[in-house]
Short mmCIF file of C-alpha atoms and ligand atoms in Angstrom, two decimals:
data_model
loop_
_atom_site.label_atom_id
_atom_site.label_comp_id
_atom_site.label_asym_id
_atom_site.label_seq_id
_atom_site.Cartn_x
_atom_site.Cartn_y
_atom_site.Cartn_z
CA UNK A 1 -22.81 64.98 -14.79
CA UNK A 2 -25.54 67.35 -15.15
CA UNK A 3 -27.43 67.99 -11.97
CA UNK A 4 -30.78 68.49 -12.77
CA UNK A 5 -31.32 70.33 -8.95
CA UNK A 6 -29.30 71.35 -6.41
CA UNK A 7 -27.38 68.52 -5.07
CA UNK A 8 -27.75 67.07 -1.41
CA UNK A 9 -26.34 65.37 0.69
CA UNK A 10 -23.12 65.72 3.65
CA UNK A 11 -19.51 66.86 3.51
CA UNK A 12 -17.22 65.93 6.69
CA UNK A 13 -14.97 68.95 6.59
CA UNK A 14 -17.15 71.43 8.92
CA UNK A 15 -17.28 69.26 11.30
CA UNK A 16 -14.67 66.19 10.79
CA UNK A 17 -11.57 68.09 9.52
CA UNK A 18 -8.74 65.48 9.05
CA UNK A 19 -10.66 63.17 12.01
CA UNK A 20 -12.03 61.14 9.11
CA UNK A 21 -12.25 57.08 9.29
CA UNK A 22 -13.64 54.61 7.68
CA UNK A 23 -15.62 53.69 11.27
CA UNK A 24 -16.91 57.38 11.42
CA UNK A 25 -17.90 57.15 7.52
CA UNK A 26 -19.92 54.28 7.83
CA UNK A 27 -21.41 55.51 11.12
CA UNK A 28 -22.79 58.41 9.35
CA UNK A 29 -24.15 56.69 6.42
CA UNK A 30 -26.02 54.50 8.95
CA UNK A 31 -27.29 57.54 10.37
CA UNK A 32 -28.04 59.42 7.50
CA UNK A 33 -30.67 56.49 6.82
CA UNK A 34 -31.93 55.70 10.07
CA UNK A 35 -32.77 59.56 10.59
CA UNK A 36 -34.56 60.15 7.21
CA UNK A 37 -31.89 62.27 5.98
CA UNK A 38 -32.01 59.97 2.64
CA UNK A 39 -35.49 59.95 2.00
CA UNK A 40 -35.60 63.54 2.80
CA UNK A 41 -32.95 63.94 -0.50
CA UNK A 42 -29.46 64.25 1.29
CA UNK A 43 -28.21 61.29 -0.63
CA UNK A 44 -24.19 62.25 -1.01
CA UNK A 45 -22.23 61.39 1.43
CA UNK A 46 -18.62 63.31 0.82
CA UNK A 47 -15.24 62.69 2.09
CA UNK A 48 -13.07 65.93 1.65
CA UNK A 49 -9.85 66.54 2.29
CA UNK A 50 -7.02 64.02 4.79
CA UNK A 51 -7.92 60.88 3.41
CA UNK A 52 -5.29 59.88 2.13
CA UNK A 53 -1.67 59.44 2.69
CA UNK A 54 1.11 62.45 1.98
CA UNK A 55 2.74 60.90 -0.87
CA UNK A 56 1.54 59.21 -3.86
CA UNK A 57 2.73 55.48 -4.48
CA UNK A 58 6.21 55.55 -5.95
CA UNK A 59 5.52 52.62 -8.42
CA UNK A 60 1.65 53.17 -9.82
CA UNK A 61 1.99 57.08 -9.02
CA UNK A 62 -1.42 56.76 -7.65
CA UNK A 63 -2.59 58.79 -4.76
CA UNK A 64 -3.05 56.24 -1.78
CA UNK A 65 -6.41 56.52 1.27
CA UNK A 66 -4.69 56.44 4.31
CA UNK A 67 -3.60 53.23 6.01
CA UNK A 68 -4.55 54.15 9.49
CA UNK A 69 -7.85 56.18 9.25
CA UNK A 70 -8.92 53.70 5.81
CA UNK A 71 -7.34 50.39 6.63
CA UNK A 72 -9.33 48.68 4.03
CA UNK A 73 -8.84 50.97 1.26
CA UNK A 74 -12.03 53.14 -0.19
CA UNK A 75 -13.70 50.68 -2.57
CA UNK A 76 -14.85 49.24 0.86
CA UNK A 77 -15.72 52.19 2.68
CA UNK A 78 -17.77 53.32 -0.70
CA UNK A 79 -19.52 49.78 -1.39
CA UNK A 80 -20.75 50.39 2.35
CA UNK A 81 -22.50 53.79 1.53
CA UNK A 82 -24.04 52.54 -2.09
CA UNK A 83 -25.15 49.83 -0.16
CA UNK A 84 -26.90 51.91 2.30
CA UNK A 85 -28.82 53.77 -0.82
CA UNK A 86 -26.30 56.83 -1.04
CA UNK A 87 -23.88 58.16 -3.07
CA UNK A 88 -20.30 58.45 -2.96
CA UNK A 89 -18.09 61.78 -2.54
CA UNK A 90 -14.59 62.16 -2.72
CA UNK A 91 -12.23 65.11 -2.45
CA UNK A 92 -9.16 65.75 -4.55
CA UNK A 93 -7.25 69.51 -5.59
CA UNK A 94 -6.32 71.07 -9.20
CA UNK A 95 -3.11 72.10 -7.61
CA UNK A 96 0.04 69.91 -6.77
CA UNK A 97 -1.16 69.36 -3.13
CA UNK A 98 -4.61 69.75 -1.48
CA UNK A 99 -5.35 72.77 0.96
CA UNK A 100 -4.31 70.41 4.27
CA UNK A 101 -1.05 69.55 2.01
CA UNK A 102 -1.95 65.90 0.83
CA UNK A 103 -1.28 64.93 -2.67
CA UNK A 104 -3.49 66.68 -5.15
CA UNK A 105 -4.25 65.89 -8.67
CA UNK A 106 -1.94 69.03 -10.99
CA UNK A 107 -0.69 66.79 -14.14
CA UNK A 108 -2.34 63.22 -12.65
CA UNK A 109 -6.19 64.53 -13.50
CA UNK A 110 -6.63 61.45 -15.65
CA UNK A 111 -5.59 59.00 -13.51
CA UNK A 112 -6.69 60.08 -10.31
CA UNK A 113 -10.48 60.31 -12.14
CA UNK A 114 -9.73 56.59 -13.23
CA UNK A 115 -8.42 55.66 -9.68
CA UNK A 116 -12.04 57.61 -8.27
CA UNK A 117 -13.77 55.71 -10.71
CA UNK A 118 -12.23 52.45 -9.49
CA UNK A 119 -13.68 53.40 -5.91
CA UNK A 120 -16.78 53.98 -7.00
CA UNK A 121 -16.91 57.60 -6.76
CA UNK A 122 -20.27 59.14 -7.92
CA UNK A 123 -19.19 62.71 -6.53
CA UNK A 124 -15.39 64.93 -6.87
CA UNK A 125 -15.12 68.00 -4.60
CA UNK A 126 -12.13 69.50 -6.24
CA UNK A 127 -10.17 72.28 -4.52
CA UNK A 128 -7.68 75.39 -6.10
CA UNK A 129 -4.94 75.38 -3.23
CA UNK A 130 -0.96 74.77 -4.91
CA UNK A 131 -1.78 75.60 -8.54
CA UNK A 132 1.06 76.67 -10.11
CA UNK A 133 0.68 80.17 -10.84
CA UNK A 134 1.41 79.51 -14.64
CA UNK A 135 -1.56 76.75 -15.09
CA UNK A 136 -4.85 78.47 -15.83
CA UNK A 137 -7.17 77.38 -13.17
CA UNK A 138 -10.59 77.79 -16.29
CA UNK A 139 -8.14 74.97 -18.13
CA UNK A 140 -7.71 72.66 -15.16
CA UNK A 141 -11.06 72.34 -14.25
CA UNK A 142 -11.43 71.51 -18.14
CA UNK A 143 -9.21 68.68 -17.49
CA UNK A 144 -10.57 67.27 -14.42
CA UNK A 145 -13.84 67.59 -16.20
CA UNK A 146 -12.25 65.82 -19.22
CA UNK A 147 -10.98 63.69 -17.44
CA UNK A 148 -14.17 62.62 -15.20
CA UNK A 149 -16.18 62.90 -18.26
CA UNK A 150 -13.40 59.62 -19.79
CA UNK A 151 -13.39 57.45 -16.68
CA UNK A 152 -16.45 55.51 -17.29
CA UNK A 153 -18.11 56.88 -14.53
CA UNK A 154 -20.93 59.03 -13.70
CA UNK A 155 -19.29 61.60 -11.54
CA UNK A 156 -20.18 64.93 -10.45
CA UNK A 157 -17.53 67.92 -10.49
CA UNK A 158 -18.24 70.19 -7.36
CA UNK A 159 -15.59 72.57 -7.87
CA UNK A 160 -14.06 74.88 -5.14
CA UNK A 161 -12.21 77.71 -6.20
CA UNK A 162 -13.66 79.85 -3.85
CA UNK A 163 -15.09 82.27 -6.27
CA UNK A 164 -11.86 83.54 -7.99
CA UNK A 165 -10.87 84.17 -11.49
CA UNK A 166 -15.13 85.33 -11.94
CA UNK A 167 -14.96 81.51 -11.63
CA UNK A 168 -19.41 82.31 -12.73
CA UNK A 169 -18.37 83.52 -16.59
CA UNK A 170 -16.91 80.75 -17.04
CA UNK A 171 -17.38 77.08 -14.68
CA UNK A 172 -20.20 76.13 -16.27
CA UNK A 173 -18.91 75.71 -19.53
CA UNK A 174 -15.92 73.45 -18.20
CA UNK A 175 -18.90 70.86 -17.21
CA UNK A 176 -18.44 71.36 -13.47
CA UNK A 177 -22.10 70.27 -11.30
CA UNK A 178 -21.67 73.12 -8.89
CA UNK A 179 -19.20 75.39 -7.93
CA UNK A 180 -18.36 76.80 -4.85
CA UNK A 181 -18.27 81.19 -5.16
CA UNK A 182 -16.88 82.30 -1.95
CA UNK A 183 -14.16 81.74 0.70
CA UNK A 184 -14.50 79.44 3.70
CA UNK A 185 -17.82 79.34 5.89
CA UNK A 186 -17.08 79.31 9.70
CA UNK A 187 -19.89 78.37 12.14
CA UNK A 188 -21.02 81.98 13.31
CA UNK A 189 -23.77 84.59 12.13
CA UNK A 190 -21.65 87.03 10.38
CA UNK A 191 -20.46 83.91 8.15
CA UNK A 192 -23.15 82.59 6.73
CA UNK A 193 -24.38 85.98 6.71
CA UNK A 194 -21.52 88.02 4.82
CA UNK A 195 -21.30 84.88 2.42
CA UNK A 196 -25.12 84.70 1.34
CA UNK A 197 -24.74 88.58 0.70
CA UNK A 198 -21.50 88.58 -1.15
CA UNK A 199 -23.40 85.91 -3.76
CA UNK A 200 -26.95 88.08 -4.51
CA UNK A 201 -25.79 89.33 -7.94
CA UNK A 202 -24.83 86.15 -8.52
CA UNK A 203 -27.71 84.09 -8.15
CA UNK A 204 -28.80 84.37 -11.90
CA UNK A 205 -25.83 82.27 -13.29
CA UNK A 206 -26.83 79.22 -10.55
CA UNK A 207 -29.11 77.02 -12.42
CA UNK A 208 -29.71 73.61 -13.67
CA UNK A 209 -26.28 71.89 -14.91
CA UNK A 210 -24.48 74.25 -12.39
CA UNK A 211 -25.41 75.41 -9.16
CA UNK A 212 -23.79 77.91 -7.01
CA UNK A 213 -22.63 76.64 -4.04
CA UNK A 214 -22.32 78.92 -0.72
CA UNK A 215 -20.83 76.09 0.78
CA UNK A 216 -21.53 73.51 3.36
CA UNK A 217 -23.64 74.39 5.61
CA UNK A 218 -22.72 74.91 9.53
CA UNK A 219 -26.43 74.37 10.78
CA UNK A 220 -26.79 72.17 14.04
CA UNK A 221 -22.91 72.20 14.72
CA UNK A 222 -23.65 74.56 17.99
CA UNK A 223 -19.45 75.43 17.44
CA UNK A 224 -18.45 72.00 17.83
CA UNK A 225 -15.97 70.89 15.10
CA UNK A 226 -13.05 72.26 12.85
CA UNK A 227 -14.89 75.14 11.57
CA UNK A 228 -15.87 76.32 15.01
CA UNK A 229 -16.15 79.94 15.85
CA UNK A 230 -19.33 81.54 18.06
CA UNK A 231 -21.75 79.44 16.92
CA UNK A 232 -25.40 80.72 16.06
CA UNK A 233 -29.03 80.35 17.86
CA UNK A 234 -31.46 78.01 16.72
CA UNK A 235 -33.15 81.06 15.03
CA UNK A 236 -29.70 81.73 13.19
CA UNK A 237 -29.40 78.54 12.18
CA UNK A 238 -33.07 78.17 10.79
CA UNK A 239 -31.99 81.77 8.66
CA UNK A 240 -29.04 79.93 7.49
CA UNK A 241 -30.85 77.29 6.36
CA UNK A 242 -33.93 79.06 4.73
CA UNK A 243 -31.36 81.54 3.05
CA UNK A 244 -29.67 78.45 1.27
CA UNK A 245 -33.30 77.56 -0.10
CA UNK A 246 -34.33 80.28 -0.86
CA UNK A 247 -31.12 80.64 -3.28
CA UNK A 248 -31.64 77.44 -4.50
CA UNK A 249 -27.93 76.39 -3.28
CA UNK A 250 -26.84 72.87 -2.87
CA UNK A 251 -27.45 71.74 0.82
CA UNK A 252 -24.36 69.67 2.13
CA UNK A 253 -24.89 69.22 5.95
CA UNK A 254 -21.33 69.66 7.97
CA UNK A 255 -22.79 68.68 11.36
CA UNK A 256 -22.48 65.75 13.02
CA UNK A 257 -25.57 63.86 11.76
CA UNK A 258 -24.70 61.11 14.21
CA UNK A 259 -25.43 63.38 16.76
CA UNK A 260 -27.68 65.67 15.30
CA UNK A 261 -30.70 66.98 17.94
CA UNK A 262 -34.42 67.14 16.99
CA UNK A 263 -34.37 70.67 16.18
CA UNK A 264 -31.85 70.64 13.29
CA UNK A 265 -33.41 67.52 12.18
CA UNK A 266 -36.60 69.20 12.15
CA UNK A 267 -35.33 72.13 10.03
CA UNK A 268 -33.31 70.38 7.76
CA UNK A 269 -35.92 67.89 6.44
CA UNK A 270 -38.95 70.87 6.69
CA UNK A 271 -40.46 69.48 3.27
CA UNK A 272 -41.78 73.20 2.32
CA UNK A 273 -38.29 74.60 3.01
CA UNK A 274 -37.00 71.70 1.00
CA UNK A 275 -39.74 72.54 -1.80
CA UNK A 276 -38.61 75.78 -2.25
CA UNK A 277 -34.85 74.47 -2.85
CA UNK A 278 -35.47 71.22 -4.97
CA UNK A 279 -38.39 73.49 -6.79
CA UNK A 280 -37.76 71.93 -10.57
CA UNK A 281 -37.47 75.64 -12.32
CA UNK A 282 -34.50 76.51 -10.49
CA UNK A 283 -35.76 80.00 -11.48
CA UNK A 284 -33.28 82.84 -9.32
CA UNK A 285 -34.27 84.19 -6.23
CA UNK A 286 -34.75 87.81 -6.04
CA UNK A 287 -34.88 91.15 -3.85
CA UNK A 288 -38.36 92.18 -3.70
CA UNK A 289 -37.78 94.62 -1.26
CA UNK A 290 -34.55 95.84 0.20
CA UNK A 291 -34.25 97.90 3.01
CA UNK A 292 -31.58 101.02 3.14
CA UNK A 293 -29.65 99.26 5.33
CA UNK A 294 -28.65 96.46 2.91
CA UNK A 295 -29.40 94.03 5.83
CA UNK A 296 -33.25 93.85 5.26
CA UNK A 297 -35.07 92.32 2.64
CA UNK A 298 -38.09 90.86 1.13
CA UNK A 299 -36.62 87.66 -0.75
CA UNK A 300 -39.27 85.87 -3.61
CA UNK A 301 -38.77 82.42 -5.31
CA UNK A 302 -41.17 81.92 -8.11
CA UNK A 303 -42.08 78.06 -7.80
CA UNK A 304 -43.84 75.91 -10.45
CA UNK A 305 -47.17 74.92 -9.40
CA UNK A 306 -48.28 78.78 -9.74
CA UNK A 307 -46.55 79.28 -6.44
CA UNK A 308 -44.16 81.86 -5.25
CA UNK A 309 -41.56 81.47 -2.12
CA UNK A 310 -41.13 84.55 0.03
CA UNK A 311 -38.35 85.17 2.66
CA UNK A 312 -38.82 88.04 5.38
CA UNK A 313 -35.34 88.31 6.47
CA UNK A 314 -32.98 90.59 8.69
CA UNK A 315 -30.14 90.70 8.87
CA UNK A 316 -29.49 93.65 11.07
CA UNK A 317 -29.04 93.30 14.25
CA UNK A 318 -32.04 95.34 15.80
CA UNK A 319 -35.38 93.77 15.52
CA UNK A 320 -37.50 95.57 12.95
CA UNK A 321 -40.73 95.54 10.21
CA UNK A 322 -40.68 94.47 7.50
CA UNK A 323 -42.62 95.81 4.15
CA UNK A 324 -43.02 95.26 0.76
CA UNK A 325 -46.19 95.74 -1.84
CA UNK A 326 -47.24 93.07 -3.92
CA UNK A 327 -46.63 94.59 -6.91
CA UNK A 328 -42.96 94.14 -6.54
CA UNK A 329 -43.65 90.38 -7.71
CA UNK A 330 -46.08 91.23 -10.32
CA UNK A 331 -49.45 91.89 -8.42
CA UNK A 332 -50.41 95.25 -8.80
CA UNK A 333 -53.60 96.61 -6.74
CA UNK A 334 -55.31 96.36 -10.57
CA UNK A 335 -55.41 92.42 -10.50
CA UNK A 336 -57.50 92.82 -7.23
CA UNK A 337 -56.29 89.54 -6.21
CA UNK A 338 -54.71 88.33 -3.10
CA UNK A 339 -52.20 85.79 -1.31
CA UNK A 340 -52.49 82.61 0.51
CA UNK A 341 -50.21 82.01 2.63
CA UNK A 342 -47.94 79.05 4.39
CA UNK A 343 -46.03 79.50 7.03
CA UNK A 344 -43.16 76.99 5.48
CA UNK A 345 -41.21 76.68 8.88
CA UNK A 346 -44.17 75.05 10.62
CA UNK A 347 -46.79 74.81 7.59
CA UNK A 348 -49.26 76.05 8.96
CA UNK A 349 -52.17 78.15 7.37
CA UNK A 350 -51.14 81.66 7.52
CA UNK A 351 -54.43 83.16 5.58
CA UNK A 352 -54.81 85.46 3.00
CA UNK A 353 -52.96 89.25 2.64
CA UNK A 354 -53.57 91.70 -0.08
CA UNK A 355 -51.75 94.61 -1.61
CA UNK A 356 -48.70 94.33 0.21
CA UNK A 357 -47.49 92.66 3.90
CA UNK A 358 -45.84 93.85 6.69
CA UNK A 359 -44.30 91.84 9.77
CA UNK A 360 -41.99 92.40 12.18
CA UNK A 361 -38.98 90.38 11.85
CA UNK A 362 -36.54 89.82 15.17
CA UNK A 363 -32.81 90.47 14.41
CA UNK A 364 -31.21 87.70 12.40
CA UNK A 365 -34.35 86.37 11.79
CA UNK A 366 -36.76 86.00 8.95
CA UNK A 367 -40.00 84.42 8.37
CA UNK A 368 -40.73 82.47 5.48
CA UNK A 369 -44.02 82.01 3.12
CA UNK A 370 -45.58 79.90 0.49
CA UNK A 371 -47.56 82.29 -1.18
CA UNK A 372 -50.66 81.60 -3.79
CA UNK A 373 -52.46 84.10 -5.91
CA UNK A 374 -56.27 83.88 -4.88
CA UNK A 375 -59.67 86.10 -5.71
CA UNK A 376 -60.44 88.02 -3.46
C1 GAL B 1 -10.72 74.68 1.38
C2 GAL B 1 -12.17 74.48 1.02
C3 GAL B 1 -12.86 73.82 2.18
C4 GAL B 1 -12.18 72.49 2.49
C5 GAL B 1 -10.69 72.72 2.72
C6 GAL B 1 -9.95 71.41 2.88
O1 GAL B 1 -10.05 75.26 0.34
O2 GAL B 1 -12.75 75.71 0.71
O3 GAL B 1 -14.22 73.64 1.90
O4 GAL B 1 -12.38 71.60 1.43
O5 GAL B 1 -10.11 73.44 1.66
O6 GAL B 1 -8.60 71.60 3.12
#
């Protein structure tokens, strides 16, 4: 499959862990329409890892969805979400067991795809955990891939292998949607923070066909859930989530969107923010301006639509101002032009700067701009 943008939708490991059901699946695809999430473009809804049970069947070798927490098997659970408008996400490993130690897919890639296929799977988060250390992981996700690509399905690879092997040379050539480049987020500042950092040189192989995926995000989960840990402020959490626009990542939600409050919902449907993500040129994000520090920077998106995204963001943790000259995205003093400004977190009219800007930015912060090139 060959995502044109960055996929959306919801994963339940950040918040679910191996408390998955088929009651709390269909909960959250109910929810996922009734609070806009859908039309806002979160339309996957993924099941990750403890689905199913810890050993295959004996007789058809085929890995079995747990007869407690999936009573009626997953053909059910996933007519339920297609039938809600959504799409379906499952969760299976290239080793021989997944990273909770269920039954992954090593040596069974072609019929687990078939057996995904046969629940209607239109998504396949595939993990790295248990590979035998003499199967190349670059030929496994070839298989899976293969594999998929044979099932008579339409499925998307999101692979995980957390960034290793310089998984960026090479995952997009396996056929692979997305893939995920770094270890495991945790719901906390320094996360989200540390992992958006660790990917900057990286942003230039994310693009249509293949995204880069910083993993789900933590946003709204106020450290309830299995990937607990401080939890962030509502201004954290709006960095998080204008960082992963910004970078054009794919935006799985790992809260609770049962439960989700007003504010989250707020911020993760903010069309402009959105706009910015889903922007149709998937062209990188770059440092205009970095600060000595390494925690400070001017971030710019160019958009189609002769618009350009710009992030204010720092991540220090002492408030500070923040600087950078126009010319750094191509508008030198010569062109005796200008910019017109959105705000994009509450879209309002933010008027028109020229030369350069400078704002002061609160620690952990950032401010965020839809920016046009006007006469002066
Ligand atoms: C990790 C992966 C997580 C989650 C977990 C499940 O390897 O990075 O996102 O899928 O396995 O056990």
């Amino acid at each position: 499959m060959f995502p044109k943008k960055p996929p959306m939708g919801f994963n339940t490991w950040n918040t679910f862990g191996e408390n998955i059901s088929d009651a709390m699946i269909r909960e959250t695809a109910d929810a996922m329409v009734e609070k806009g999430l859908l039309k806002a473009g979160y339309e996957y809804l993924v099941i990750d890892d403890c689905w199913s049970e810890k050993k295959r069947d004996p007789v058809t070798d085929r890995i079995v969805p747990d007869r407690v927490k999936f009573p009626e098997g997953m053909r059910v659970v996933s007519d339920y979400v297609h039938g809600k408008g959504l799409k379906f996400g499952m969760y299976s490993c290239a080793g021989v067991r997944t990273c909770a130690n269920y039954p992954g897919s090593f040596d069974h890639e072609f019929l687990d795809a078939e057996t995904f296929a046969a629940y209607g799977a239109d998504f396949l988060k595939y993990d790295y955990c248990y590979k035998p250390d003499y199967a190349d992981g670059t030929l496994l996700y070839r298989r899976i891939c293969t594999a998929l690509d044979n099932c008579g399905r339409d499925i998307l690879l999101s692979a995980c292998n957390w960034g290793a092997d310089n998984v960026h040379d090479w995952i997009r050539s396996t056929g692979a949607g997305m893939y995920r480049s770094t270890g495991d987020i945790s719901d906390s500042f320094v996360s989200f923070r540390d992992i958006f950092l660790s990917q900057l040189d990286n942003v230039k192989f994310s693009g249509p066909g293949c995204f880069n995926d910083i993993d789900m995000l933590t946003v709204g989960m106020r450290n309830r859930g299995n990937v607990a840990s401080t939890g962030c402020s509502d201004l954290e959490y709006r960095t998080e989530f204008a960082l992963w626009c910004m970078f054009g990542a794919p935006l799985m939600l790992g809260c609770d969107v049962r439960t989700i409050d007003d504010t989250t919902l707020k911020l993760v449907t903010n069309p402009y923010l959105l706009r910015i993500n889903q922007d149709e040129a998937c062209r990188p994000m770059f440092a205009a301006h970095k600060e000595w520090d390494g925690q400070r920077y001017v971030f710019a998106r160019v958009l189609t639509n002769h618009e350009i995204a710009l992030a204010f963001t720092n991540l220090s943790d002492n408030d500070g101002t923040l600087w950078f000259p126009f010319d750094a995205i191509g508008l030198p003093v010569s062109a005796k032009k200008g910019l017109q400004l959105t705000d994009a977190f509450t879209g309002e009219d933010a008027g028109v700067e020229k030369e350069y800007m400078r704002i002061p930015v609160k620690a952990h912060d950032c401010a965020v701009f839809i920016a046009k090139v006007v006469n002066l």
